[in-house]
Short mmCIF file of C-alpha atoms in Angstrom, two decimals:
data_model
loop_
_atom_site.label_atom_id
_atom_site.label_comp_id
_atom_site.label_asym_id
_atom_site.label_seq_id
_atom_site.Cartn_x
_atom_site.Cartn_y
_atom_site.Cartn_z
CA MET A 1 21.63 15.08 -18.65
CA THR A 2 19.45 17.51 -20.58
CA THR A 3 17.83 16.59 -23.89
CA PRO A 4 20.49 16.59 -26.64
CA THR A 5 20.29 19.82 -28.60
CA VAL A 6 21.64 20.55 -32.07
CA TYR A 7 21.81 24.02 -33.55
CA SER A 8 21.21 24.98 -37.18
CA PHE A 9 22.83 28.14 -38.51
CA GLY A 10 23.17 30.28 -41.63
CA TYR A 11 26.45 32.17 -41.88
CA TRP A 12 25.14 35.01 -44.04
CA GLY A 13 26.96 38.21 -43.02
CA TRP A 14 29.90 36.40 -41.41
CA GLY A 15 32.02 35.74 -44.51
CA THR A 16 35.03 37.75 -43.34
CA ASN A 17 34.69 37.48 -39.55
CA THR A 18 34.84 33.79 -38.71
CA GLN A 19 37.35 34.19 -35.86
CA GLN A 20 34.87 36.43 -34.05
CA LEU A 21 32.01 34.03 -34.82
CA VAL A 22 33.89 31.06 -33.39
CA LYS A 23 34.82 33.05 -30.30
CA LEU A 24 31.24 34.25 -29.78
CA ALA A 25 29.83 30.74 -30.09
CA SER A 26 32.47 29.25 -27.79
CA THR A 27 31.81 31.92 -25.15
CA TRP A 28 28.05 31.31 -25.37
CA GLU A 29 28.54 27.57 -24.88
CA LYS A 30 31.01 28.02 -22.03
CA GLU A 31 28.54 30.24 -20.16
CA GLN A 32 26.04 27.36 -20.32
CA GLY A 33 28.53 24.72 -19.19
CA PHE A 34 29.48 23.25 -22.58
CA LYS A 35 32.70 22.89 -24.54
CA PRO A 36 33.24 24.84 -27.77
CA PRO A 37 30.79 23.51 -30.37
CA LEU A 38 31.49 21.09 -33.17
CA TRP A 39 30.68 22.77 -36.50
CA VAL A 40 29.18 20.50 -39.16
CA ASP A 41 29.17 21.86 -42.70
CA VAL A 42 26.07 20.66 -44.60
CA ARG A 43 26.80 22.44 -47.87
CA LEU A 44 26.98 20.43 -51.06
CA GLN A 45 29.85 22.59 -52.27
CA ARG A 46 32.38 24.74 -50.45
CA GLN A 47 33.30 27.10 -53.27
CA THR A 48 31.64 30.28 -52.08
CA ARG A 49 32.00 34.04 -52.35
CA ALA A 50 32.49 34.23 -48.57
CA PRO A 51 36.29 33.88 -48.36
CA GLU A 52 36.46 32.53 -44.82
CA PHE A 53 33.98 29.76 -45.61
CA ARG A 54 35.69 28.72 -48.85
CA GLY A 55 37.25 25.28 -48.94
CA ASP A 56 39.06 24.45 -45.69
CA ALA A 57 39.16 28.05 -44.46
CA PHE A 58 36.51 27.65 -41.77
CA ALA A 59 38.10 24.43 -40.51
CA LYS A 60 41.23 26.47 -39.83
CA ALA A 61 39.18 28.97 -37.80
CA THR A 62 37.49 26.33 -35.66
CA GLY A 63 40.43 23.95 -35.50
CA PRO A 64 40.17 20.66 -37.45
CA GLN A 65 38.97 18.81 -34.33
CA ASN A 66 35.86 21.00 -34.23
CA TYR A 67 34.88 20.81 -37.91
CA ARG A 68 33.23 18.18 -40.12
CA TRP A 69 31.98 18.35 -43.70
CA MET A 70 28.90 16.21 -44.42
CA ARG A 71 28.41 16.83 -48.12
CA GLY A 72 25.65 14.23 -48.30
CA LEU A 73 23.38 16.57 -46.34
CA GLY A 74 23.77 19.30 -48.92
CA ASN A 75 21.06 20.43 -51.32
CA ALA A 76 21.63 18.41 -54.50
CA VAL A 77 19.49 20.84 -56.50
CA ILE A 78 22.19 23.52 -56.56
CA ALA A 79 24.34 21.27 -58.78
CA ASP A 80 21.62 21.28 -61.46
CA ALA A 81 21.08 24.61 -63.20
CA ASN A 82 17.65 23.51 -64.38
CA ALA A 83 16.35 22.27 -61.03
CA THR A 84 14.62 24.16 -58.23
CA GLY A 85 13.56 23.42 -54.69
CA ILE A 86 15.24 21.30 -52.06
CA LYS A 87 16.54 17.74 -52.34
CA ILE A 88 18.99 16.36 -49.79
CA LYS A 89 21.74 14.50 -51.62
CA ASP A 90 21.98 11.57 -49.16
CA PRO A 91 19.20 11.60 -46.54
CA LYS A 92 20.70 8.54 -44.83
CA GLN A 93 23.60 10.69 -43.67
CA ALA A 94 21.21 12.24 -41.14
CA ASP A 95 21.75 9.09 -39.07
CA GLU A 96 25.50 9.73 -39.11
CA LEU A 97 24.91 13.28 -37.95
CA LEU A 98 22.63 12.05 -35.18
CA ASP A 99 25.35 9.64 -34.03
CA LEU A 100 27.76 12.56 -33.91
CA ILE A 101 25.30 14.73 -31.97
CA LEU A 102 24.76 12.02 -29.35
CA GLU A 103 28.49 11.33 -29.06
CA CYS A 104 29.21 15.03 -28.55
CA HIS A 105 26.36 15.34 -26.05
CA SER A 106 27.91 12.59 -23.91
CA LYS A 107 31.12 14.66 -23.79
CA GLY A 108 29.44 17.98 -22.92
CA GLN A 109 29.62 19.41 -26.43
CA ARG A 110 26.93 20.55 -28.82
CA VAL A 111 26.82 20.54 -32.62
CA VAL A 112 26.13 23.48 -34.95
CA TYR A 113 25.29 22.35 -38.48
CA PHE A 114 25.43 25.17 -40.97
CA CYS A 115 25.05 26.43 -44.51
CA ALA A 116 25.11 29.85 -46.14
CA CYS A 117 21.42 30.85 -46.17
CA GLU A 118 20.34 33.61 -43.83
CA LEU A 119 16.79 32.41 -43.14
CA ALA A 120 15.55 28.85 -42.65
CA CYS A 121 11.92 29.78 -43.32
CA VAL A 122 9.99 32.81 -44.53
CA GLY A 123 6.30 33.23 -43.86
CA GLY A 124 6.15 29.76 -42.37
CA ARG A 125 7.51 28.13 -45.54
CA MET A 126 10.87 26.37 -45.78
CA ARG A 127 13.43 28.58 -47.50
CA CYS A 128 16.67 26.71 -46.76
CA HIS A 129 17.67 23.05 -46.91
CA ARG A 130 19.02 23.13 -43.36
CA TYR A 131 15.41 23.07 -42.17
CA ALA A 132 14.95 19.85 -44.16
CA VAL A 133 18.11 18.47 -42.53
CA GLY A 134 16.52 19.18 -39.14
CA THR A 135 13.39 17.29 -40.20
CA LEU A 136 15.52 14.29 -41.20
CA LEU A 137 17.35 14.41 -37.86
CA LEU A 138 14.08 14.44 -35.93
CA ALA A 139 12.77 11.50 -37.97
CA ALA A 140 15.95 9.54 -37.25
CA ALA A 141 15.70 10.35 -33.55
CA ARG A 142 12.06 9.30 -33.50
CA ARG A 143 12.89 5.94 -35.12
CA ARG A 144 15.60 5.34 -32.55
CA LYS A 145 13.48 6.67 -29.67
CA SER A 146 16.20 9.15 -28.84
CA PRO A 147 15.20 12.58 -27.46
CA LEU A 148 16.44 15.47 -29.55
CA THR A 149 15.86 19.21 -29.95
CA VAL A 150 16.68 21.08 -33.16
CA VAL A 151 16.76 24.87 -32.97
CA GLU A 152 18.33 27.80 -34.79
CA TRP A 153 21.55 28.95 -33.15
CA PRO A 154 22.04 30.14 -30.45
CA GLY A 155 18.88 28.53 -29.04
CA GLY A 156 17.68 29.56 -25.61
CA GLU A 157 14.43 31.16 -24.53
CA PRO A 158 13.78 34.59 -26.09
CA THR A 159 13.58 37.56 -23.77
CA SER A 160 11.93 40.98 -23.91
CA ARG A 161 13.77 44.15 -22.87
CA GLU A 162 12.96 47.85 -22.82
CA VAL A 163 15.53 50.45 -23.88
CA THR A 164 15.08 54.22 -23.62
CA LEU A 165 16.49 56.31 -26.48
CA ASP A 166 15.86 59.81 -27.80
CA ASP A 167 13.48 60.13 -30.73
CA ARG A 168 16.30 60.93 -33.15
CA ALA A 169 18.06 57.65 -32.40
CA ILE A 170 14.82 55.73 -32.70
CA SER A 171 14.12 57.29 -36.10
CA LYS A 172 17.27 55.54 -37.36
CA LEU A 173 15.96 52.11 -36.44
CA LYS A 174 13.87 51.76 -39.57
CA GLY A 175 16.55 49.83 -41.42
CA TYR A 176 17.48 46.19 -41.36
CA GLN A 177 19.84 46.37 -38.39
CA PHE A 178 20.94 48.55 -35.49
CA ARG A 179 24.24 49.04 -33.71
CA THR A 180 24.61 46.98 -30.57
CA SER A 181 26.22 50.05 -28.97
CA LEU A 182 22.72 51.55 -28.73
CA LEU A 183 21.90 48.97 -26.06
CA PRO A 184 22.85 49.26 -22.38
CA ARG A 185 26.13 47.55 -21.52
CA ALA A 186 24.27 44.96 -19.43
CA VAL A 187 22.54 43.64 -22.57
CA PRO A 188 24.63 40.81 -24.07
CA THR A 189 25.79 40.85 -27.67
CA LEU A 190 24.25 37.45 -28.34
CA MET A 191 20.62 36.78 -27.42
CA PRO A 192 18.21 34.01 -28.41
CA GLN A 193 16.69 34.63 -31.84
CA GLY A 194 13.21 36.05 -31.53
CA SER A 195 14.10 38.16 -28.50
CA VAL A 196 12.39 41.55 -28.49
CA ILE A 197 13.89 44.98 -27.84
CA HIS A 198 11.26 47.63 -27.08
CA PHE A 199 12.79 51.02 -27.85
CA ARG A 200 10.96 53.89 -26.13
CA GLY A 201 11.47 57.56 -26.97
CA ASP A 202 9.81 60.76 -25.84
CA THR A 203 7.06 60.59 -28.44
CA THR A 204 7.69 57.43 -30.42
CA GLU A 205 8.59 53.77 -29.95
CA VAL A 206 9.78 50.83 -32.01
CA ILE A 207 9.73 47.09 -31.32
CA ALA A 208 12.43 44.98 -32.92
CA CYS A 209 12.49 41.19 -33.13
CA LEU A 210 16.13 40.07 -33.17
CA GLN A 211 18.06 37.70 -35.37
CA THR A 212 21.68 36.81 -34.72
CA PRO A 213 24.20 39.68 -34.58
CA ILE A 214 26.86 40.30 -37.20
CA LEU A 215 30.15 42.17 -37.11
CA THR A 216 30.21 44.88 -39.74
CA ARG A 217 33.02 47.39 -40.23
CA GLY A 218 34.44 46.48 -36.84
CA GLU A 219 31.18 47.14 -34.97
CA TRP A 220 28.57 44.69 -33.68
CA ALA A 221 25.10 45.10 -35.11
CA HIS A 222 21.83 43.25 -34.60
CA ARG A 223 19.76 42.14 -37.56
CA MET A 224 16.10 42.62 -36.83
CA PHE A 225 12.49 42.65 -37.97
CA ILE A 226 10.50 45.77 -37.07
CA PHE A 227 7.05 45.35 -35.55
CA ASP A 228 4.59 46.76 -38.08
CA GLY A 229 1.76 47.31 -35.63
CA PRO A 230 0.06 50.62 -34.73
CA ARG A 231 2.29 53.41 -33.44
CA GLU A 232 0.88 53.61 -29.95
CA SER A 233 1.64 52.05 -26.60
CA TYR A 234 2.05 48.31 -26.99
CA SER A 235 0.65 45.89 -24.46
CA GLN A 236 2.71 42.93 -23.29
CA SER A 237 0.26 40.57 -24.98
CA GLN A 238 0.87 42.37 -28.30
CA ILE A 239 4.61 42.02 -27.84
CA ASP A 240 4.25 38.32 -26.99
CA ARG A 241 2.10 37.69 -30.07
CA PHE A 242 4.56 39.57 -32.24
CA MET A 243 7.48 37.56 -30.91
CA GLN A 244 5.64 34.24 -31.37
CA LYS A 245 4.53 35.16 -34.89
CA HIS A 246 8.06 35.89 -36.02
CA ARG A 247 9.58 32.87 -34.32
CA LYS A 248 7.09 30.62 -36.08
CA GLY A 249 7.25 32.37 -39.45
CA TYR A 250 11.04 32.31 -39.64
CA GLY A 251 11.52 28.80 -38.31
CA LEU A 252 12.96 29.87 -34.96
CA LEU A 253 10.81 27.68 -32.73
CA PRO A 254 12.60 24.62 -31.30
CA ARG A 255 11.50 21.26 -32.71
CA THR A 256 11.68 18.35 -30.29
CA VAL A 257 11.12 14.61 -30.16
#
């Protein structure tokens, strides 16, 4: 058996498309030989503006057998209007989550624990409490001498691809996301976070470091960070450094014990 892996995930951008999210995740897992994932909700509260994550709504999308709510792993600070920062309500519940991860692993299933925040880290600093949950999981695994990998969904090893577009299309890639339809059909919708797409035009080029995709207005789009290096031909070593920098800065590197 491989090392047990647990995914962390922020559902920002998916508030009205949970059926598609569940299908995408299940397909990804099936392609790697796993059952549909077990989704573990680590929010302190489930009253949210995202309608399909409010209350029991997401449990209906996954099926109750593939959903758990572990409120004790939520950020207690959000219940106090005068408090700031991150404080896990019941850190001991990380051991319960680890038990669940190991049980699922023995049955060929992986766990995705999730909250609402888009980014786990920014500039190498923790931004979301789910990163703290991962740290607690790793500490519990270390105490029990149990191998474990924690990584932002969908995990996997980032790749680098080149795509040829005309300059006009490339000029529209300055925003926060791009339509997946701009990519060749052979490029999958879901790729490991931190993967790089190198767009080449006649006179210009752009390098995008990918986050997870979202479904917006019925069309798949990739969220991305644009490489802010010099506008000239990029060497592979530059691309590799760019990819590693963003994976580290945004908490995308796998953490393993």
